[in-house]
Amino acid sequence: MSGMQFSLFDIDRSATFEDQITVTGTFNGASVLPTLTNGPSNTVSGNVATGSAGAADNAATGTLTVTFTSPVDSVTIRYGSGPGAPANPSTQSMALHDITMCLPTTNLTMSKTSSVISDSISAANPKAIPNAIVRYCILVTNSGSGTATNVVATDNVPGNLSFISGSMRSGTSCANAATVEDDNNSGTDESDPIGMSQSGITVTGRTNSMSPNGTIALVFNARVN
């Protein structure tokens, strides 16, 4: 989720205790650090806030605001004593309040690349001449914070080329697309987890689900007329 923000109340210090808060987040297993905005009764260093002066339980001076400017799927708050606390500190307390967040969203982008992989003349430096084979890769990326469902991508084979039956492959990148896809739109290969099919000049790829930061690669070959 994106736009995560919340407040921690009563982060302060006295002669008998010193509050300290450490806040961390993760997204798809990667660390995400928040921005901490301190009140008059605490100080901030990176993602750690430490009580520096006394504050009444209901006073705004002890409020710490936590803001994540990047999406997170988990947040950890570690609450304890700071380095200035006595060896046997008195009872401490804080409160979590004003939690806001945005609903997860998807952001799908698609790119298409092509390369000539063979012709009838040069094996070392093939060109797009008649009978040459061109490999196309369509890469779909979900850069949003939510999971995309029922994703479908289509592409038309250029008019000066002919689709090569049996050439479709799928994967998570153009380089590793090695899963064989047949030309029709039925069978278990249509959801394993990527499916592809061809009808006339149109190549179609599909997947039931794309997680945040997920990619699918749709590869096929065509022959220059």
PDB file of C-alpha atoms in Angstrom:
ATOM      1  CA  MET A   1       0.000   0.000   0.000  1.00  0.00           C
ATOM      2  CA  SER A   2       1.113   3.563  -0.612  1.00  0.00           C
ATOM      3  CA  GLY A   3       0.665   6.768   1.369  1.00  0.00           C
ATOM      4  CA  MET A   4       1.142   5.078   4.760  1.00  0.00           C
ATOM      5  CA  GLN A   5       1.278   7.605   7.605  1.00  0.00           C
ATOM      6  CA  PHE A   6       0.563   7.411  11.332  1.00  0.00           C
ATOM      7  CA  SER A   7       1.312   9.168  14.617  1.00  0.00           C
ATOM      8  CA  LEU A   8       2.931   7.863  17.795  1.00  0.00           C
ATOM      9  CA  PHE A   9       1.912   9.743  20.947  1.00  0.00           C
ATOM     10  CA  ASP A  10       3.887  10.450  24.106  1.00  0.00           C
ATOM     11  CA  ILE A  11       7.437   9.808  22.888  1.00  0.00           C
ATOM     12  CA  ASP A  12       9.406  11.645  25.564  1.00  0.00           C
ATOM     13  CA  ARG A  13      11.879  11.446  28.434  1.00  0.00           C
ATOM     14  CA  SER A  14      12.074  11.973  32.190  1.00  0.00           C
ATOM     15  CA  ALA A  15      14.590  11.282  34.947  1.00  0.00           C
ATOM     16  CA  THR A  16      13.288   7.705  35.210  1.00  0.00           C
ATOM     17  CA  PHE A  17      12.875   6.670  31.559  1.00  0.00           C
ATOM     18  CA  GLU A  18      13.806   7.531  27.983  1.00  0.00           C
ATOM     19  CA  ASP A  19      11.542   6.396  25.147  1.00  0.00           C
ATOM     20  CA  GLN A  20      13.062   5.180  21.901  1.00  0.00           C
ATOM     21  CA  ILE A  21      11.211   4.150  18.734  1.00  0.00           C
ATOM     22  CA  THR A  22      12.612   2.411  15.645  1.00  0.00           C
ATOM     23  CA  VAL A  23      10.323   2.151  12.607  1.00  0.00           C
ATOM     24  CA  THR A  24      11.037   0.011   9.547  1.00  0.00           C
ATOM     25  CA  GLY A  25       9.000  -1.150   6.575  1.00  0.00           C
ATOM     26  CA  THR A  26       9.295  -3.680   3.778  1.00  0.00           C
ATOM     27  CA  PHE A  27       7.864  -4.081   0.298  1.00  0.00           C
ATOM     28  CA  ASN A  28       8.195  -7.412  -1.483  1.00  0.00           C
ATOM     29  CA  GLY A  29      10.912  -8.311   1.017  1.00  0.00           C
ATOM     30  CA  ALA A  30      12.981  -5.157   0.386  1.00  0.00           C
ATOM     31  CA  SER A  31      13.632  -2.652   3.158  1.00  0.00           C
ATOM     32  CA  VAL A  32      11.697   0.635   3.064  1.00  0.00           C
ATOM     33  CA  LEU A  33      12.602   3.396   5.520  1.00  0.00           C
ATOM     34  CA  PRO A  34      10.163   6.079   6.650  1.00  0.00           C
ATOM     35  CA  THR A  35      10.524   9.786   7.262  1.00  0.00           C
ATOM     36  CA  LEU A  36      10.122  10.641  10.952  1.00  0.00           C
ATOM     37  CA  THR A  37       8.902  14.098  11.982  1.00  0.00           C
ATOM     38  CA  ASN A  38       9.636  14.820  15.617  1.00  0.00           C
ATOM     39  CA  GLY A  39       7.856  16.892  18.213  1.00  0.00           C
ATOM     40  CA  PRO A  40       9.516  19.209  20.770  1.00  0.00           C
ATOM     41  CA  SER A  41       9.924  16.350  23.250  1.00  0.00           C
ATOM     42  CA  ASN A  42      11.823  13.949  20.982  1.00  0.00           C
ATOM     43  CA  THR A  43      14.647  13.918  18.456  1.00  0.00           C
ATOM     44  CA  VAL A  44      15.070  11.993  15.209  1.00  0.00           C
ATOM     45  CA  SER A  45      18.068  10.284  13.639  1.00  0.00           C
ATOM     46  CA  GLY A  46      17.200   8.372  10.477  1.00  0.00           C
ATOM     47  CA  ASN A  47      14.404   5.964  11.337  1.00  0.00           C
ATOM     48  CA  VAL A  48      14.991   6.200  15.117  1.00  0.00           C
ATOM     49  CA  ALA A  49      13.301   8.679  17.452  1.00  0.00           C
ATOM     50  CA  THR A  50      14.411   9.233  21.062  1.00  0.00           C
ATOM     51  CA  GLY A  51      12.696  11.096  23.872  1.00  0.00           C
ATOM     52  CA  SER A  52      14.532  14.282  24.825  1.00  0.00           C
ATOM     53  CA  ALA A  53      12.192  16.132  27.209  1.00  0.00           C
ATOM     54  CA  GLY A  54       9.061  15.522  29.225  1.00  0.00           C
ATOM     55  CA  ALA A  55       5.567  15.684  27.731  1.00  0.00           C
ATOM     56  CA  ALA A  56       2.152  15.178  29.296  1.00  0.00           C
ATOM     57  CA  ASP A  57       0.337  12.046  28.137  1.00  0.00           C
ATOM     58  CA  ASN A  58      -2.117  14.066  26.028  1.00  0.00           C
ATOM     59  CA  ALA A  59       0.298  16.793  24.888  1.00  0.00           C
ATOM     60  CA  ALA A  60       1.184  17.263  21.215  1.00  0.00           C
ATOM     61  CA  THR A  61       4.809  17.933  22.169  1.00  0.00           C
ATOM     62  CA  GLY A  62       5.427  14.185  22.446  1.00  0.00           C
ATOM     63  CA  THR A  63       3.940  13.316  19.047  1.00  0.00           C
ATOM     64  CA  LEU A  64       6.073  11.596  16.404  1.00  0.00           C
ATOM     65  CA  THR A  65       4.747  11.439  12.824  1.00  0.00           C
ATOM     66  CA  VAL A  66       5.809   8.518  10.623  1.00  0.00           C
ATOM     67  CA  THR A  67       5.490   8.841   6.829  1.00  0.00           C
ATOM     68  CA  PHE A  68       6.331   6.275   4.169  1.00  0.00           C
ATOM     69  CA  THR A  69       6.814   7.940   0.796  1.00  0.00           C
ATOM     70  CA  SER A  70       7.221   4.553  -0.942  1.00  0.00           C
ATOM     71  CA  PRO A  71       4.776   1.618  -0.871  1.00  0.00           C
ATOM     72  CA  VAL A  72       5.012  -0.886   1.996  1.00  0.00           C
ATOM     73  CA  ASP A  73       3.395  -4.234   2.696  1.00  0.00           C
ATOM     74  CA  SER A  74       4.573  -4.505   6.305  1.00  0.00           C
ATOM     75  CA  VAL A  75       5.609  -2.069   9.051  1.00  0.00           C
ATOM     76  CA  THR A  76       7.513  -2.862  12.250  1.00  0.00           C
ATOM     77  CA  ILE A  77       7.553  -0.540  15.276  1.00  0.00           C
ATOM     78  CA  ARG A  78      10.129  -1.350  17.967  1.00  0.00           C
ATOM     79  CA  TYR A  79       9.502   0.470  21.238  1.00  0.00           C
ATOM     80  CA  GLY A  80      11.824   0.462  24.214  1.00  0.00           C
ATOM     81  CA  SER A  81      14.366   2.426  26.190  1.00  0.00           C
ATOM     82  CA  GLY A  82      16.946   4.785  24.770  1.00  0.00           C
ATOM     83  CA  PRO A  83      20.636   4.811  25.718  1.00  0.00           C
ATOM     84  CA  GLY A  84      20.042   7.494  28.367  1.00  0.00           C
ATOM     85  CA  ALA A  85      17.515   5.458  30.341  1.00  0.00           C
ATOM     86  CA  PRO A  86      18.447   4.264  33.829  1.00  0.00           C
ATOM     87  CA  ALA A  87      19.201   0.593  34.402  1.00  0.00           C
ATOM     88  CA  ASN A  88      15.734   0.007  35.876  1.00  0.00           C
ATOM     89  CA  PRO A  89      13.431   2.480  34.099  1.00  0.00           C
ATOM     90  CA  SER A  90       9.923   3.258  35.275  1.00  0.00           C
ATOM     91  CA  THR A  91       6.800   2.233  33.346  1.00  0.00           C
ATOM     92  CA  GLN A  92       6.624   3.642  29.830  1.00  0.00           C
ATOM     93  CA  SER A  93       3.714   3.938  27.427  1.00  0.00           C
ATOM     94  CA  MET A  94       2.877   5.305  23.996  1.00  0.00           C
ATOM     95  CA  ALA A  95      -0.084   5.193  21.618  1.00  0.00           C
ATOM     96  CA  LEU A  96      -0.541   4.587  17.902  1.00  0.00           C
ATOM     97  CA  HIS A  97      -3.032   6.907  16.208  1.00  0.00           C
ATOM     98  CA  ASP A  98      -4.177   8.585  12.952  1.00  0.00           C
ATOM     99  CA  ILE A  99      -3.342   5.680  10.631  1.00  0.00           C
ATOM    100  CA  THR A 100      -3.901   6.629   6.991  1.00  0.00           C
ATOM    101  CA  MET A 101      -3.059   4.825   3.772  1.00  0.00           C
ATOM    102  CA  CYS A 102      -4.054   4.661   0.135  1.00  0.00           C
ATOM    103  CA  LEU A 103      -5.624   1.593  -1.420  1.00  0.00           C
ATOM    104  CA  PRO A 104      -3.140  -0.427  -3.490  1.00  0.00           C
ATOM    105  CA  THR A 105      -3.083   0.519  -7.173  1.00  0.00           C
ATOM    106  CA  THR A 106      -1.668  -1.107 -10.280  1.00  0.00           C
ATOM    107  CA  ASN A 107       0.431   0.594 -12.944  1.00  0.00           C
ATOM    108  CA  LEU A 108       0.972  -1.529 -16.044  1.00  0.00           C
ATOM    109  CA  THR A 109       3.466  -0.549 -18.730  1.00  0.00           C
ATOM    110  CA  MET A 110       4.355  -2.427 -21.896  1.00  0.00           C
ATOM    111  CA  SER A 111       7.469  -2.268 -24.065  1.00  0.00           C
ATOM    112  CA  LYS A 112       8.316  -4.066 -27.300  1.00  0.00           C
ATOM    113  CA  THR A 113      11.753  -4.941 -28.644  1.00  0.00           C
ATOM    114  CA  SER A 114      12.860  -6.830 -31.748  1.00  0.00           C
ATOM    115  CA  SER A 115      16.045  -8.412 -33.044  1.00  0.00           C
ATOM    116  CA  VAL A 116      16.979 -10.208 -36.248  1.00  0.00           C
ATOM    117  CA  ILE A 117      18.165 -13.667 -35.221  1.00  0.00           C
ATOM    118  CA  SER A 118      18.918 -15.182 -38.634  1.00  0.00           C
ATOM    119  CA  ASP A 119      18.858 -14.626 -42.386  1.00  0.00           C
ATOM    120  CA  SER A 120      19.820 -16.722 -45.402  1.00  0.00           C
ATOM    121  CA  ILE A 121      23.168 -14.978 -45.945  1.00  0.00           C
ATOM    122  CA  SER A 122      25.024 -14.079 -42.757  1.00  0.00           C
ATOM    123  CA  ALA A 123      25.098 -16.111 -39.539  1.00  0.00           C
ATOM    124  CA  ALA A 124      27.295 -13.563 -37.755  1.00  0.00           C
ATOM    125  CA  ASN A 125      25.435 -10.372 -38.656  1.00  0.00           C
ATOM    126  CA  PRO A 126      21.881 -11.131 -39.851  1.00  0.00           C
ATOM    127  CA  LYS A 127      19.810  -8.392 -41.464  1.00  0.00           C
ATOM    128  CA  ALA A 128      16.062  -7.906 -41.960  1.00  0.00           C
ATOM    129  CA  ILE A 129      16.076  -9.122 -45.556  1.00  0.00           C
ATOM    130  CA  PRO A 130      13.479 -11.441 -47.159  1.00  0.00           C
ATOM    131  CA  ASN A 131      13.268 -14.791 -45.318  1.00  0.00           C
ATOM    132  CA  ALA A 132      15.091 -13.392 -42.281  1.00  0.00           C
ATOM    133  CA  ILE A 133      13.641 -14.317 -38.878  1.00  0.00           C
ATOM    134  CA  VAL A 134      12.847 -11.529 -36.411  1.00  0.00           C
ATOM    135  CA  ARG A 135      12.272 -12.201 -32.727  1.00  0.00           C
ATOM    136  CA  TYR A 136       9.861  -9.922 -30.875  1.00  0.00           C
ATOM    137  CA  CYS A 137       9.548  -9.551 -27.100  1.00  0.00           C
ATOM    138  CA  ILE A 138       6.687  -7.797 -25.372  1.00  0.00           C
ATOM    139  CA  LEU A 139       7.496  -7.018 -21.734  1.00  0.00           C
ATOM    140  CA  VAL A 140       4.650  -6.107 -19.366  1.00  0.00           C
ATOM    141  CA  THR A 141       5.558  -4.634 -15.956  1.00  0.00           C
ATOM    142  CA  ASN A 142       3.413  -3.863 -12.920  1.00  0.00           C
ATOM    143  CA  SER A 143       5.146  -0.993 -11.120  1.00  0.00           C
ATOM    144  CA  GLY A 144       2.193  -0.302  -8.824  1.00  0.00           C
ATOM    145  CA  SER A 145       1.640  -1.303  -5.202  1.00  0.00           C
ATOM    146  CA  GLY A 146      -1.271  -3.644  -5.904  1.00  0.00           C
ATOM    147  CA  THR A 147      -1.701  -6.976  -7.654  1.00  0.00           C
ATOM    148  CA  ALA A 148      -3.006  -6.775 -11.215  1.00  0.00           C
ATOM    149  CA  THR A 149      -5.506  -9.456 -12.263  1.00  0.00           C
ATOM    150  CA  ASN A 150      -6.687 -10.770 -15.630  1.00  0.00           C
ATOM    151  CA  VAL A 151      -3.906  -9.033 -17.546  1.00  0.00           C
ATOM    152  CA  VAL A 152      -4.123  -9.274 -21.355  1.00  0.00           C
ATOM    153  CA  ALA A 153      -1.619  -7.868 -23.871  1.00  0.00           C
ATOM    154  CA  THR A 154      -1.994  -7.961 -27.657  1.00  0.00           C
ATOM    155  CA  ASP A 155       0.278  -7.096 -30.556  1.00  0.00           C
ATOM    156  CA  ASN A 156      -0.157  -7.170 -34.323  1.00  0.00           C
ATOM    157  CA  VAL A 157       2.551  -8.684 -36.513  1.00  0.00           C
ATOM    158  CA  PRO A 158       3.805  -6.014 -38.951  1.00  0.00           C
ATOM    159  CA  GLY A 159       2.409  -6.285 -42.471  1.00  0.00           C
ATOM    160  CA  ASN A 160       5.750  -7.145 -44.076  1.00  0.00           C
ATOM    161  CA  LEU A 161       6.265 -10.185 -41.811  1.00  0.00           C
ATOM    162  CA  SER A 162       4.521 -13.513 -41.275  1.00  0.00           C
ATOM    163  CA  PHE A 163       4.041 -15.131 -37.864  1.00  0.00           C
ATOM    164  CA  ILE A 164       5.995 -18.379 -37.376  1.00  0.00           C
ATOM    165  CA  SER A 165       3.805 -21.067 -35.849  1.00  0.00           C
ATOM    166  CA  GLY A 166       5.200 -22.770 -32.747  1.00  0.00           C
ATOM    167  CA  SER A 167       7.637 -19.949 -31.958  1.00  0.00           C
ATOM    168  CA  MET A 168       5.928 -18.428 -28.915  1.00  0.00           C
ATOM    169  CA  ARG A 169       7.677 -18.509 -25.552  1.00  0.00           C
ATOM    170  CA  SER A 170       6.922 -16.887 -22.181  1.00  0.00           C
ATOM    171  CA  GLY A 171       8.831 -15.996 -19.016  1.00  0.00           C
ATOM    172  CA  THR A 172       9.617 -13.142 -16.653  1.00  0.00           C
ATOM    173  CA  SER A 173      12.177 -11.435 -18.892  1.00  0.00           C
ATOM    174  CA  CYS A 174      13.036 -11.323 -22.575  1.00  0.00           C
ATOM    175  CA  ALA A 175      16.286 -13.166 -21.880  1.00  0.00           C
ATOM    176  CA  ASN A 176      14.768 -16.097 -19.959  1.00  0.00           C
ATOM    177  CA  ALA A 177      11.473 -16.557 -21.835  1.00  0.00           C
ATOM    178  CA  ALA A 178      11.722 -20.317 -22.432  1.00  0.00           C
ATOM    179  CA  THR A 179       8.302 -21.732 -21.544  1.00  0.00           C
ATOM    180  CA  VAL A 180       6.795 -23.164 -24.728  1.00  0.00           C
ATOM    181  CA  GLU A 181       3.370 -21.780 -25.655  1.00  0.00           C
ATOM    182  CA  ASP A 182       1.157 -23.297 -28.348  1.00  0.00           C
ATOM    183  CA  ASP A 183      -0.732 -21.174 -30.865  1.00  0.00           C
ATOM    184  CA  ASN A 184      -4.264 -21.727 -29.527  1.00  0.00           C
ATOM    185  CA  ASN A 185      -5.994 -20.200 -26.518  1.00  0.00           C
ATOM    186  CA  SER A 186      -6.960 -23.404 -24.700  1.00  0.00           C
ATOM    187  CA  GLY A 187      -5.233 -25.955 -22.516  1.00  0.00           C
ATOM    188  CA  THR A 188      -3.240 -25.928 -19.292  1.00  0.00           C
ATOM    189  CA  ASP A 189      -0.466 -23.862 -20.905  1.00  0.00           C
ATOM    190  CA  GLU A 190      -2.785 -20.849 -20.879  1.00  0.00           C
ATOM    191  CA  SER A 191      -2.422 -20.441 -17.096  1.00  0.00           C
ATOM    192  CA  ASP A 192       1.012 -21.812 -16.157  1.00  0.00           C
ATOM    193  CA  PRO A 193       1.061 -18.909 -15.196  1.00  0.00           C
ATOM    194  CA  ILE A 194       1.333 -17.164 -18.594  1.00  0.00           C
ATOM    195  CA  GLY A 195      -0.663 -18.039 -21.701  1.00  0.00           C
ATOM    196  CA  MET A 196      -0.240 -17.008 -25.334  1.00  0.00           C
ATOM    197  CA  SER A 197      -2.229 -17.486 -28.518  1.00  0.00           C
ATOM    198  CA  GLN A 198      -2.230 -16.311 -32.138  1.00  0.00           C
ATOM    199  CA  SER A 199      -5.097 -15.516 -34.487  1.00  0.00           C
ATOM    200  CA  GLY A 200      -4.410 -14.000 -37.900  1.00  0.00           C
ATOM    201  CA  ILE A 201      -1.910 -11.177 -37.398  1.00  0.00           C
ATOM    202  CA  THR A 202      -2.667 -10.783 -33.671  1.00  0.00           C
ATOM    203  CA  VAL A 203      -0.591 -12.323 -30.883  1.00  0.00           C
ATOM    204  CA  THR A 204      -2.169 -12.308 -27.423  1.00  0.00           C
ATOM    205  CA  GLY A 205      -0.591 -12.924 -24.021  1.00  0.00           C
ATOM    206  CA  ARG A 206      -2.391 -13.271 -20.712  1.00  0.00           C
ATOM    207  CA  THR A 207      -1.883 -13.992 -17.036  1.00  0.00           C
ATOM    208  CA  ASN A 208      -4.320 -14.283 -14.153  1.00  0.00           C
ATOM    209  CA  SER A 209      -2.196 -12.322 -11.701  1.00  0.00           C
ATOM    210  CA  MET A 210       0.792  -9.960 -11.621  1.00  0.00           C
ATOM    211  CA  SER A 211       2.225  -9.015  -8.231  1.00  0.00           C
ATOM    212  CA  PRO A 212       3.763  -5.592  -7.539  1.00  0.00           C
ATOM    213  CA  ASN A 213       7.057  -5.233  -9.449  1.00  0.00           C
ATOM    214  CA  GLY A 214       6.117  -8.343 -11.419  1.00  0.00           C
ATOM    215  CA  THR A 215       6.899  -8.774 -15.128  1.00  0.00           C
ATOM    216  CA  ILE A 216       5.830 -11.095 -17.899  1.00  0.00           C
ATOM    217  CA  ALA A 217       7.664 -11.534 -21.209  1.00  0.00           C
ATOM    218  CA  LEU A 218       5.889 -12.651 -24.403  1.00  0.00           C
ATOM    219  CA  VAL A 219       8.207 -13.771 -27.185  1.00  0.00           C
ATOM    220  CA  PHE A 220       7.432 -14.845 -30.761  1.00  0.00           C
ATOM    221  CA  ASN A 221       9.182 -15.041 -34.138  1.00  0.00           C
ATOM    222  CA  ALA A 222       8.144 -13.740 -37.535  1.00  0.00           C
ATOM    223  CA  ARG A 223       9.611 -14.150 -41.020  1.00  0.00           C
ATOM    224  CA  VAL A 224      10.308 -11.193 -43.312  1.00  0.00           C
ATOM    225  CA  ASN A 225       8.235 -11.553 -46.494  1.00  0.00           C
TER     226      ASN A 225
END
